[in-house]
Coordinates of C-alpha atoms in Angstrom, one line a residue:
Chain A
X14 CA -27.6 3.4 -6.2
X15 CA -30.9 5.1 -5.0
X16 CA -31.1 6.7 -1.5
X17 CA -34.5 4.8 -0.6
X18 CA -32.9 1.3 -1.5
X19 CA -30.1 2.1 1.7
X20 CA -32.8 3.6 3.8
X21 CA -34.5 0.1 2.7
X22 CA -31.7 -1.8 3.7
X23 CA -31.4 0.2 7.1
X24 CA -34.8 -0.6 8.0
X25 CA -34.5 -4.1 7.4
X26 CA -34.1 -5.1 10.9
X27 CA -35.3 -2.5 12.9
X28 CA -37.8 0.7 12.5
X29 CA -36.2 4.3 12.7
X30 CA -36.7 8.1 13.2
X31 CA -35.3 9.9 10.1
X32 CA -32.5 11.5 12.3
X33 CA -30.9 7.1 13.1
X34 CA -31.3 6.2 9.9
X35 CA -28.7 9.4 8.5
X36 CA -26.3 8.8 11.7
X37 CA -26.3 5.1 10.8
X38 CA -26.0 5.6 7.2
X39 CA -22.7 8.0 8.1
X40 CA -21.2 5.3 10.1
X41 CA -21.9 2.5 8.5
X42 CA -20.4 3.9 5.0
X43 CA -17.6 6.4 5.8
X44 CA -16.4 6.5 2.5
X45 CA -20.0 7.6 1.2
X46 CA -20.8 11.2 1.3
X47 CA -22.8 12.0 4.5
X48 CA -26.7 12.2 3.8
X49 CA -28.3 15.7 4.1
X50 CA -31.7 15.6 6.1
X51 CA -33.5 16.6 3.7
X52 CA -32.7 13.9 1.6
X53 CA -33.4 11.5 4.0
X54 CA -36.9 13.1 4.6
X55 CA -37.5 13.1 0.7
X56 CA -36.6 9.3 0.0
X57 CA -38.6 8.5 2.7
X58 CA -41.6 10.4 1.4
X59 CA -41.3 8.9 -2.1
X60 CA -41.1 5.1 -0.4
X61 CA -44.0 5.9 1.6
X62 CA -46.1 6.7 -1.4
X63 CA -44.9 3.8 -3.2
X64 CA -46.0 1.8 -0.1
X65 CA -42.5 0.5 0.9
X66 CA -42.3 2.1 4.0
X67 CA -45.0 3.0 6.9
X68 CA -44.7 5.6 9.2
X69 CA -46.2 5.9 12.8
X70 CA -46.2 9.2 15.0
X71 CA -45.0 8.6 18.7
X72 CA -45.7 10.9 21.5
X73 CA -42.0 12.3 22.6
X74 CA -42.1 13.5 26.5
X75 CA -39.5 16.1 25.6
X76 CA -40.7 18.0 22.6
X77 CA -43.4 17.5 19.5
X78 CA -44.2 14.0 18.5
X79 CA -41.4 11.8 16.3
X80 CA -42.1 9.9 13.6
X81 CA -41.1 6.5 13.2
X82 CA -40.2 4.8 9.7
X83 CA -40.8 1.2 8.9
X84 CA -40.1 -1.5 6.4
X85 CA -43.6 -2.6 5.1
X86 CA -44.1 -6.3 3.8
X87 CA -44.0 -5.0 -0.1
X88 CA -40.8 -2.9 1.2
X89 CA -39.3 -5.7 2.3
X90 CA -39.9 -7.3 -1.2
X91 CA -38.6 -4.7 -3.8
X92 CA -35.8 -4.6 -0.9
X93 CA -35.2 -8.3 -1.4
X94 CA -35.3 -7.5 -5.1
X95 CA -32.4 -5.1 -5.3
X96 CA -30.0 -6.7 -3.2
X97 CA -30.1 -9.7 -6.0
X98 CA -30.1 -7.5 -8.7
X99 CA -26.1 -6.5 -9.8
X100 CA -25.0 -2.7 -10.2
X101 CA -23.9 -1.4 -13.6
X102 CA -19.9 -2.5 -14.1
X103 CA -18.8 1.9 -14.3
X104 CA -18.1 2.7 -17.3
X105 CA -15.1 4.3 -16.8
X106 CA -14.7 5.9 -20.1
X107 CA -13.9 9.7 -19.1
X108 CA -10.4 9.2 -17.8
X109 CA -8.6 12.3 -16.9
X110 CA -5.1 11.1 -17.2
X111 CA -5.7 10.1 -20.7
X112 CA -7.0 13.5 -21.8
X113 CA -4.2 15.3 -20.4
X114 CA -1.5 12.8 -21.5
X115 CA -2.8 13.6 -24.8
X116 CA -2.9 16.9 -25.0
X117 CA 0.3 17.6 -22.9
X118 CA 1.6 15.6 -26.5
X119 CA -0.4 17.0 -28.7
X120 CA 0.1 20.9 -27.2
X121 CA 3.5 20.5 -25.2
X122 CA 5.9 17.7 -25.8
X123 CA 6.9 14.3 -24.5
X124 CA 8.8 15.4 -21.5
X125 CA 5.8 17.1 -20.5
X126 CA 3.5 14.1 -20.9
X127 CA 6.2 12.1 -19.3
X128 CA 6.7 14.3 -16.5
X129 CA 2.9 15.1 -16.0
X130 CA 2.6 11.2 -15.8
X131 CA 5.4 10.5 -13.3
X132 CA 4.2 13.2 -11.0
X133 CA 0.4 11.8 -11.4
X134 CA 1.6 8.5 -10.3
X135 CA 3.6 10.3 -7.2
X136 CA 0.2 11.9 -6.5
X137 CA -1.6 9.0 -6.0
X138 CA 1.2 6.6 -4.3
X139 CA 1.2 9.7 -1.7
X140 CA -2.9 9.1 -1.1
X141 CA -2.1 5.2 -1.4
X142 CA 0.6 5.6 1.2
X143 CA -2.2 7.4 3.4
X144 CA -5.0 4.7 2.7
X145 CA -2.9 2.4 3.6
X146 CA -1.5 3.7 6.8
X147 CA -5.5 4.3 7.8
X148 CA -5.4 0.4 7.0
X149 CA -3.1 -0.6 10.0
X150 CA -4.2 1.4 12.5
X151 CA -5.4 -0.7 15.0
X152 CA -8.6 1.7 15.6
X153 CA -9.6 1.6 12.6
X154 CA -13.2 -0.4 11.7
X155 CA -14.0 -3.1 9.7
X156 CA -16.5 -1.0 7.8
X157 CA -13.1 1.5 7.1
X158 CA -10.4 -0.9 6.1
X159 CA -13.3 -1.8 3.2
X160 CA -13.4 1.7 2.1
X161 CA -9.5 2.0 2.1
X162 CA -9.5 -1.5 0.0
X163 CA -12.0 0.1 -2.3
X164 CA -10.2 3.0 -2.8
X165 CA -6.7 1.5 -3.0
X166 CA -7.9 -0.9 -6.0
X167 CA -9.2 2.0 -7.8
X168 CA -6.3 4.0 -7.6
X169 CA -4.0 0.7 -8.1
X170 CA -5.6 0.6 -11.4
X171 CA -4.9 4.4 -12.3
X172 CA -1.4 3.4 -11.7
X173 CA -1.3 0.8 -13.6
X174 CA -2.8 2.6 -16.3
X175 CA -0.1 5.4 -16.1
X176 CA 2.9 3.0 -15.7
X177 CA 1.3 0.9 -19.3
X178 CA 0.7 4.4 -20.7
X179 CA 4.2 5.4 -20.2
X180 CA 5.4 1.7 -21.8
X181 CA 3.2 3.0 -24.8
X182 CA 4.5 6.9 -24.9
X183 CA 6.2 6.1 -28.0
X184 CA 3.6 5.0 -30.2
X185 CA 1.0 7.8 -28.3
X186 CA 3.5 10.0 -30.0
X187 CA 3.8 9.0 -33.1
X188 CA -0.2 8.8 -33.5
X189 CA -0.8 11.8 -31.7
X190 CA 1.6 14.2 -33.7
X191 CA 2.0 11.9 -37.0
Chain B
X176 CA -1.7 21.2 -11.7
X177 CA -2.0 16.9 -11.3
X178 CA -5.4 15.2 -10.8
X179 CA -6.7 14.7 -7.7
X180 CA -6.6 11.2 -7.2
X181 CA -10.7 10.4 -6.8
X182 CA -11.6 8.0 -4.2
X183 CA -11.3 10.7 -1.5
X184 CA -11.8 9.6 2.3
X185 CA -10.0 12.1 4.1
X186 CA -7.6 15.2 4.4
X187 CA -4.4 14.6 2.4
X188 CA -2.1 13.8 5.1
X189 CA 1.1 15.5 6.0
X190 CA 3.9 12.6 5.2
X191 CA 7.8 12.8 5.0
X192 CA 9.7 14.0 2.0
X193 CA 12.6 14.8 3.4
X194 CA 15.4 11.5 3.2
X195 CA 16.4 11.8 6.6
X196 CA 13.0 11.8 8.2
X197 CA 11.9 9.1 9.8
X198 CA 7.4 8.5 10.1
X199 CA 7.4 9.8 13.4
X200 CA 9.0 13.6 12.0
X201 CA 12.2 13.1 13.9
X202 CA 15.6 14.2 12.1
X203 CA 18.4 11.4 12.1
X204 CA 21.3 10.3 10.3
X205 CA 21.1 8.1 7.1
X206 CA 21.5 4.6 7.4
X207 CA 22.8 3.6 4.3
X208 CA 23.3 5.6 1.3
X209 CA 23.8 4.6 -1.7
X210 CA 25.8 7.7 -4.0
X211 CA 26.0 7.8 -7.6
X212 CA 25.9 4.0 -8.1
X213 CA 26.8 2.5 -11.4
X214 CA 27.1 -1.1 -12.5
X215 CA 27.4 -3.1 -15.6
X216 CA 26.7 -7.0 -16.5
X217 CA 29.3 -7.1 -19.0
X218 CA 29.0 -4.7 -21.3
X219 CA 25.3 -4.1 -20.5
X220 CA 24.7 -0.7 -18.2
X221 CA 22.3 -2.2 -15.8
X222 CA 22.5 1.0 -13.1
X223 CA 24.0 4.3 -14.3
X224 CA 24.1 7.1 -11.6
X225 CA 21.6 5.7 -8.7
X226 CA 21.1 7.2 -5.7
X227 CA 19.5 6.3 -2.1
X228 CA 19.1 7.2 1.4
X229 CA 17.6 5.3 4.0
X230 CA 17.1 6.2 8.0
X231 CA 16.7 4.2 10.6
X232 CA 12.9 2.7 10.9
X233 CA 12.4 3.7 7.5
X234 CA 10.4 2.1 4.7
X235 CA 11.9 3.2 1.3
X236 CA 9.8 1.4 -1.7
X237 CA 12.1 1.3 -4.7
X238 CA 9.8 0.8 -7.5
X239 CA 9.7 0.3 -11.7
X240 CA 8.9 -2.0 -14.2
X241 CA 11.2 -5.3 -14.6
X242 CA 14.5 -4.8 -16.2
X243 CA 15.0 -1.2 -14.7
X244 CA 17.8 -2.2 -12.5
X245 CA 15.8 -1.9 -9.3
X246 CA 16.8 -5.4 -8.4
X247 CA 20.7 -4.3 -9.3
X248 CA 20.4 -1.5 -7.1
X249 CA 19.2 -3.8 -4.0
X250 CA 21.9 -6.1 -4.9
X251 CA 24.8 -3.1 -4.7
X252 CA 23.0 -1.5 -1.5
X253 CA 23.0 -4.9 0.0
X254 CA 26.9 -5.4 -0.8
X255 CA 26.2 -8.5 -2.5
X256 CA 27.6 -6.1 -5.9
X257 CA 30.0 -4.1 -5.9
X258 CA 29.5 -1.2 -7.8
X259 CA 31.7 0.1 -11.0
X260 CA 31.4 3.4 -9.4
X261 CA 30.1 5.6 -6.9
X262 CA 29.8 4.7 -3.2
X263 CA 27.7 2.9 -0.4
X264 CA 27.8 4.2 2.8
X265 CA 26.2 2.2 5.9
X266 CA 26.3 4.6 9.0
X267 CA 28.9 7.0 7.8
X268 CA 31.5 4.5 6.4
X269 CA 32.2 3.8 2.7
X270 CA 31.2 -0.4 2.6
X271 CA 31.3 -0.6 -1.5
X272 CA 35.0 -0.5 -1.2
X273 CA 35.3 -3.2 1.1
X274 CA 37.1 -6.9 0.0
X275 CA 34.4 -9.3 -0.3
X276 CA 35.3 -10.9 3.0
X277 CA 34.2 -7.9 4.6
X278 CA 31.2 -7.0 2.8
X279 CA 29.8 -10.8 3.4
X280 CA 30.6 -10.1 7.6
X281 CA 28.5 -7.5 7.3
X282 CA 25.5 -8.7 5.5
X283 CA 25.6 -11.5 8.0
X284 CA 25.5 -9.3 11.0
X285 CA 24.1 -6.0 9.7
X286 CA 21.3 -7.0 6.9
X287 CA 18.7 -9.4 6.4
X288 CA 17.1 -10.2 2.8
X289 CA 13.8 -11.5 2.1
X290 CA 13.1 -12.7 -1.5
X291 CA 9.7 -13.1 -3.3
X292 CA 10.3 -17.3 -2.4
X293 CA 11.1 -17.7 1.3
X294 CA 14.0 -19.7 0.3
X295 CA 13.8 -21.8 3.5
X296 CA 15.5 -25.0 3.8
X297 CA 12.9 -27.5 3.2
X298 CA 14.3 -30.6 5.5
X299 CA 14.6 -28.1 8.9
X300 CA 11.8 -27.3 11.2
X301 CA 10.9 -23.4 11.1
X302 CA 12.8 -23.1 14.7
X303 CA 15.8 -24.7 12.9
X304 CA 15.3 -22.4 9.7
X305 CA 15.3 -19.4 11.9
X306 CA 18.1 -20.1 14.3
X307 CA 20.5 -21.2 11.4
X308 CA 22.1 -17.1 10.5
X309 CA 22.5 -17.0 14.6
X310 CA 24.0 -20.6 14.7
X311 CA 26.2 -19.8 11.5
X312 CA 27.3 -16.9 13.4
X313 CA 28.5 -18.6 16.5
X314 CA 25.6 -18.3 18.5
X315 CA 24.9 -21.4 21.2
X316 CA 22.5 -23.3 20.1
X317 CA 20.0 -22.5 23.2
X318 CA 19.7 -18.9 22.7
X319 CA 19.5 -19.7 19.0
X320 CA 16.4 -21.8 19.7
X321 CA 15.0 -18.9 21.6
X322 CA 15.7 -16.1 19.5
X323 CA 13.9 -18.3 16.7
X324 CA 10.9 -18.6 19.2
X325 CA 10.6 -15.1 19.6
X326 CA 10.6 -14.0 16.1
X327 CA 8.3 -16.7 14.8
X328 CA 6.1 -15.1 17.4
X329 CA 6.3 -11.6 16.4
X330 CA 5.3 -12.8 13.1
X331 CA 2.7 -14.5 14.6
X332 CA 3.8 -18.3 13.7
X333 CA 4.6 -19.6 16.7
X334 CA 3.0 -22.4 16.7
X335 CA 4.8 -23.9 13.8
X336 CA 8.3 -23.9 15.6
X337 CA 8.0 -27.1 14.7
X338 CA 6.7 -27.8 11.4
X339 CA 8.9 -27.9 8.0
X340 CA 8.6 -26.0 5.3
X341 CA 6.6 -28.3 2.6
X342 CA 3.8 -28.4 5.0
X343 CA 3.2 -25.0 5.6
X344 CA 1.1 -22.6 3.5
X345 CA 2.5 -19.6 0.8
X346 CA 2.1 -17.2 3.5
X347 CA 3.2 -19.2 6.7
X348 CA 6.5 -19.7 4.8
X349 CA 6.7 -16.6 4.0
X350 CA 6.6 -15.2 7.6
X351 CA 9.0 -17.5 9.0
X352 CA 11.8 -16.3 6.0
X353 CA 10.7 -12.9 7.1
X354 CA 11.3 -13.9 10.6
X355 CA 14.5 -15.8 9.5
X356 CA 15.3 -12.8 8.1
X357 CA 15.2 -10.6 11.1
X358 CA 17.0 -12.7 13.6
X359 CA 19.9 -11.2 13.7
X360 CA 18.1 -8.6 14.4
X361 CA 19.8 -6.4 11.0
X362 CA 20.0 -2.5 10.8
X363 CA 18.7 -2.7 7.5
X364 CA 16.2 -5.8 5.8
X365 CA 16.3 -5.9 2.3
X366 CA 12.8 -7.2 0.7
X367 CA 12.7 -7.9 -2.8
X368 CA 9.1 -8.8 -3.7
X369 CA 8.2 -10.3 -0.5
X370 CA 4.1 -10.7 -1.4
X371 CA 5.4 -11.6 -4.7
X372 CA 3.9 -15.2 -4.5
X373 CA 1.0 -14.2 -1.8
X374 CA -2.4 -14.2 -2.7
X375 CA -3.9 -10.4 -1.2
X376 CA -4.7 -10.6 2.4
X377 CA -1.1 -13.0 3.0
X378 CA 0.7 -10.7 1.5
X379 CA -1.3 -7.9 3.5
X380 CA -0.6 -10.1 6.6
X381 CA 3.2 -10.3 5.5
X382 CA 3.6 -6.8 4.6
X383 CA 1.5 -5.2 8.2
X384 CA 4.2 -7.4 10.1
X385 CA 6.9 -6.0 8.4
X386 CA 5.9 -2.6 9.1
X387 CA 5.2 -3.3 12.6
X388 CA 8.8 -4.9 13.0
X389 CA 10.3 -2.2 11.2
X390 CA 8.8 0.4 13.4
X391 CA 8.9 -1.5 16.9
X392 CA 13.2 -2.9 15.9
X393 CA 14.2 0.4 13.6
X394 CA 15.1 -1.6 11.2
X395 CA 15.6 0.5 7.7
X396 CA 13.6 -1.6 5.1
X397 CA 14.6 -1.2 1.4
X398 CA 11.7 -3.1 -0.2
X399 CA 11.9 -3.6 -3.9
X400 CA 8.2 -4.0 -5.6
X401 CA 6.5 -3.7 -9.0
X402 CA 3.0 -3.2 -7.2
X403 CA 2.0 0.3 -5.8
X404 CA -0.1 -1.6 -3.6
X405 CA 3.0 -2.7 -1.7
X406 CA 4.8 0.5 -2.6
X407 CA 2.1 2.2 -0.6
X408 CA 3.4 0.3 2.9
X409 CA 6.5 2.4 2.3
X410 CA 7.3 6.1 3.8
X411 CA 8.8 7.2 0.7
X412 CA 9.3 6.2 -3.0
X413 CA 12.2 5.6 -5.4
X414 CA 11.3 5.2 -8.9
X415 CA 14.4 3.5 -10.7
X416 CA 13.9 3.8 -14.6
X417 CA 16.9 2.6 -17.2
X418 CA 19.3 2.2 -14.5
X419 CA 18.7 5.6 -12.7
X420 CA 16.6 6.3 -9.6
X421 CA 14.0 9.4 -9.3
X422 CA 12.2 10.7 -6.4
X423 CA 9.6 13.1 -6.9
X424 CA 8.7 15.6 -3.9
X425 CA 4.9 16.1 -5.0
X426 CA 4.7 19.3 -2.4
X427 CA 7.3 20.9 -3.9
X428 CA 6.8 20.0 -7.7
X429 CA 2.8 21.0 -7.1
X430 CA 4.0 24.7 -5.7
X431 CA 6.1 25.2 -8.9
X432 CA 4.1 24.6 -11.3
X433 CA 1.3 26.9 -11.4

C-alpha cells in the first residue's frame, strides 16, 4: 500500500500542511507504523509531479510561510481508482513456525518440536490475552478495537496452524527423518 | 528463543502467572483446586493426573482439542463427577469426597454452569427462566422476580423479561442462560463453550459481559473453549492434552532457555 494513495485518501475532504496529514495518519491507523516527515514530504513531492496534488504557500504570522497540500481533480480520480481496486491476498508463504518446527525435528527431536510448539502457542495466547484486554477498555477507539481484531485473527490463525501442526507431528516425523 | 508473535501494537504487557493472583496483582486464596484428578469412563482413562487452581475474580481458560478430557475435567471441578482419584477442594475443604447429595447442594448454591446451548426452558418467559435456580432454592417468588430483573439487566437484556425463549435471537438466549446462570450469584461459573453457537460480535458481546460480571461479582470463571480467541478473555491458560493439564509460564520458560 503506497504512502501517497493514504496521503490521497487524507486529503479527500479537506486540504493539509504536511505536519496534519502525519498526526492524522498516526491517529487514524495506530496499528501502522508512524510516518517519518520526511516521507510525508517525499510522497507528496512525487504526487505533485504526477499532478495529483497541488500545493499553495500561506503567509503564517508566526514564522516562514506553510504550505498547504490539496487533492487536485485528476488526484481525486486515481484516488477513486484505488479504493476500488483490491490488495494482493499476502502470500503468506515464509512462516516461521514451520521452519523451526522442522528443523527442531530434523536437528533436535520431537519433544523439542513439541515443546517449541506448545510454548509458541503460550507466546501468542499471552499477546492475545493483551489484545484482547485493549479490546474492553472502555477508552479505547473504534479505530483501535479494529487493529486489535486485525491482529487477533492473524495470530488466531498462527494458532491454529500450531495446534493442526501438532495433530500432524507424527507424520512431520516420519517425512522429516524417514 | 520463541517467535515474536507479529502483529505488534504495543509493549508486551505484564500479566499474572502466578495461580493465586488475581488481574488486579493482589495475592488470595484459591477458590477451587482441583489436585491430581483422575477419572475413567469405564475402562477408558478420560483424565489421568489433572490439576487446577482458580482464585476469586479469576478467568482460567482451559483449553485443547476435543476428546482431551477438558470437558471431564469441568465436569469433576464442577462436582457433577466424582473423580477416581485425587481431590477437589472449594475454599479449603475437600468437596470430591462428598455423597452426591452434598455435592448437588452445593452446585446449586455455590456454582453456576453455562453450556455452548443456553439450555433455557423454552415455555417460560426469560424472568421466569432466570428466577427458577432462586425459586428451586426456596426463594419467594418476589425477590425471585427481582433478582431475575437485575441480572437480565447486567447482561444488558432487560427488556426481554418478558419474552420466551423461541423468539429471541442466538445471542439474546445466550445472555439470559448466562444471566440464569449467575443468579445465585455462584463463587465460581463454569462456562463450557459459551460462544460456541454465536456468530463473532455475540459471542464478543457474551464473552465482554462475562468478564465484566466476573470482575464487578468475583466470581471465579472456569471457561472451557477450543478457540484461542475466547481463551484470550481468560487471565491464565490450562492446556489439557490426553487427560492431563499443562500450564506453561512463558516468563520463566523464555529465561531458561537461552
Amino acid at each position: 500500500m503506497s504512502t501517497g494513495h493514504v496521503l490521497m485518501g487524507l486529503l479527500a475532504n479537506a486540504d493539509r500542511h504536511g505536519y496534519d496529514l502525519k498526526h492524522e495518519h498516526d491517529a487514524r491507523f495506530p496499528a501502522s507504523r508512524p510516518l517519518a516527515f520526511g516521507q510525508v514530504y517525499a510522497a507528496l513531492e512525487r504526487l505533485g509531479k504526477k499532478g495529483f496534488v497541488g500545493a499553495t504557500e500561506v503567509e503564517n504570522a508566526d514564522g516562514p510561510n506553510r504550505t498547504v497540500y490539496r487533492l487536485t481533480d485528476e488526484g481525486r480520480r486515481e484516488l477513486d481508482d484505488w479504493l476500488r481496486r483490491t490488495e494482493e491476498p499476502s502470500p503468506f508463504v515464509a512462516n516461521p513456525f514451520a521452519v523451526k518446527t522442522t528443523l527442531a525435528l530434523l536437528a533436535a527431536d520431537r519433544d523439542t518440536a513439541i515443546d517449541f510448539m506448545d510454548r509458541q502457542r503460550a507466546t501468542h495466547l499471552e499477546r492475545m490475552r493483551e489484545l484482547t484486554r485493549r479490546k474492553l477498555d472502555p477508552d479505547s477507539s473504534l479505530s483501535n478495537v479494529l487493529a486489535a481484531d486485525f491482529a487477533l485473527a492473524h495470530l488466531d490463525a498462527d494458532v491454529r496452524w500450531l495446534e493442526s501442526a501438532l495433530e500432524r507431528i507424527t507424520h512431520l516425523e516420519q517425512e522429516v527423518q524417514p | 528463543m520463541n517467535q515474536a508473535p507479529s502483529p505488534n501494537l504495543a509493549d508486551p504487557a505484564p500479566s499474572p502467572h502466578d495461580a493465586l493472583q488475581t488481574q488486579d496483582g493482589r495475592a488470595s486464596a484459591p477458590l477451587l483446586t482441583v489436585r491430581s484428578a483422575v477419572y475413567s469412563y469405564g475402562s477408558e482413562l478420560a483424565l489421568q493426573g489433572a490439576n487446577l487452581q482458580l482464585a476469586p475474580g479469576e478467568i482460567l481458560a482451559v483449553t485443547g482439542p476435543s476428546g482431551s478430557g477438558k470437558s471431564t475435567l469441568m465436569l469433576v471441578a464442577a462436582g457433577v463427577l466424582a473423580p477416581t482419584a485425587g481431590q477437589v477442594i472449594f475454599n479449603g475443604r475437600v468437596i470430591s469426597d462428598d455423597s452426591e447429595g452434598e455435592r448437588s447442594r452445593l452446585r446449586r448454591t455455590e456454582f453456576g454452569v453455562l453450556f455452548q446451548f443456553g439450555q433455557l426452558v423454552p415455555e417460560l418467559t426469560a424472568g421466569e427462566n432466570v428466577a427458577l435456580p432462586l425459586l428451586l432454592d426456596g426463594a419467594k417468588r418476589q425477590q425471585a422476580r427481582a433478582a431475575a430483573g437485575l441480572w437480565l439487566e447486567r447482561f444488558g437484556v432487560a427488556d426481554l423479561i418478558d419474552v420466551r425463549p423461541p423468539d429471541m435471537s442466538g445471542g439474546q438466549s445466550q445472555r439470559v442462560a448466562a444471566a440464569r446462570a449467575m443468579v445465585t450469584e455462584p463463587s465460581v461459573l463454569f462456562a463450557d463453550e459459551p460462544t460456541g453457537a454465536l456468530d463473532t460480535m455475540s459471542g464478543e458481546a457474551v464473552m465482554r459481559e462475562i468478564v465484566r460480571v466476573a470482575r464487578e461479582a468475583g466470581t471465579g470463571v472456569m471457561l472451557i473453549t477450543h478457540d484461542a480467541k475466547v481463551a484470550a478473555y481468560g487471565d491464565r491458560e490450562v492446556l489439557v492434552r490426553d487427560g492431563t493439564t499443562n500450564e506453561l509460564s512463558i516468563n520463566l520458560r523464555n529465561g531458561d532457555d537461552r
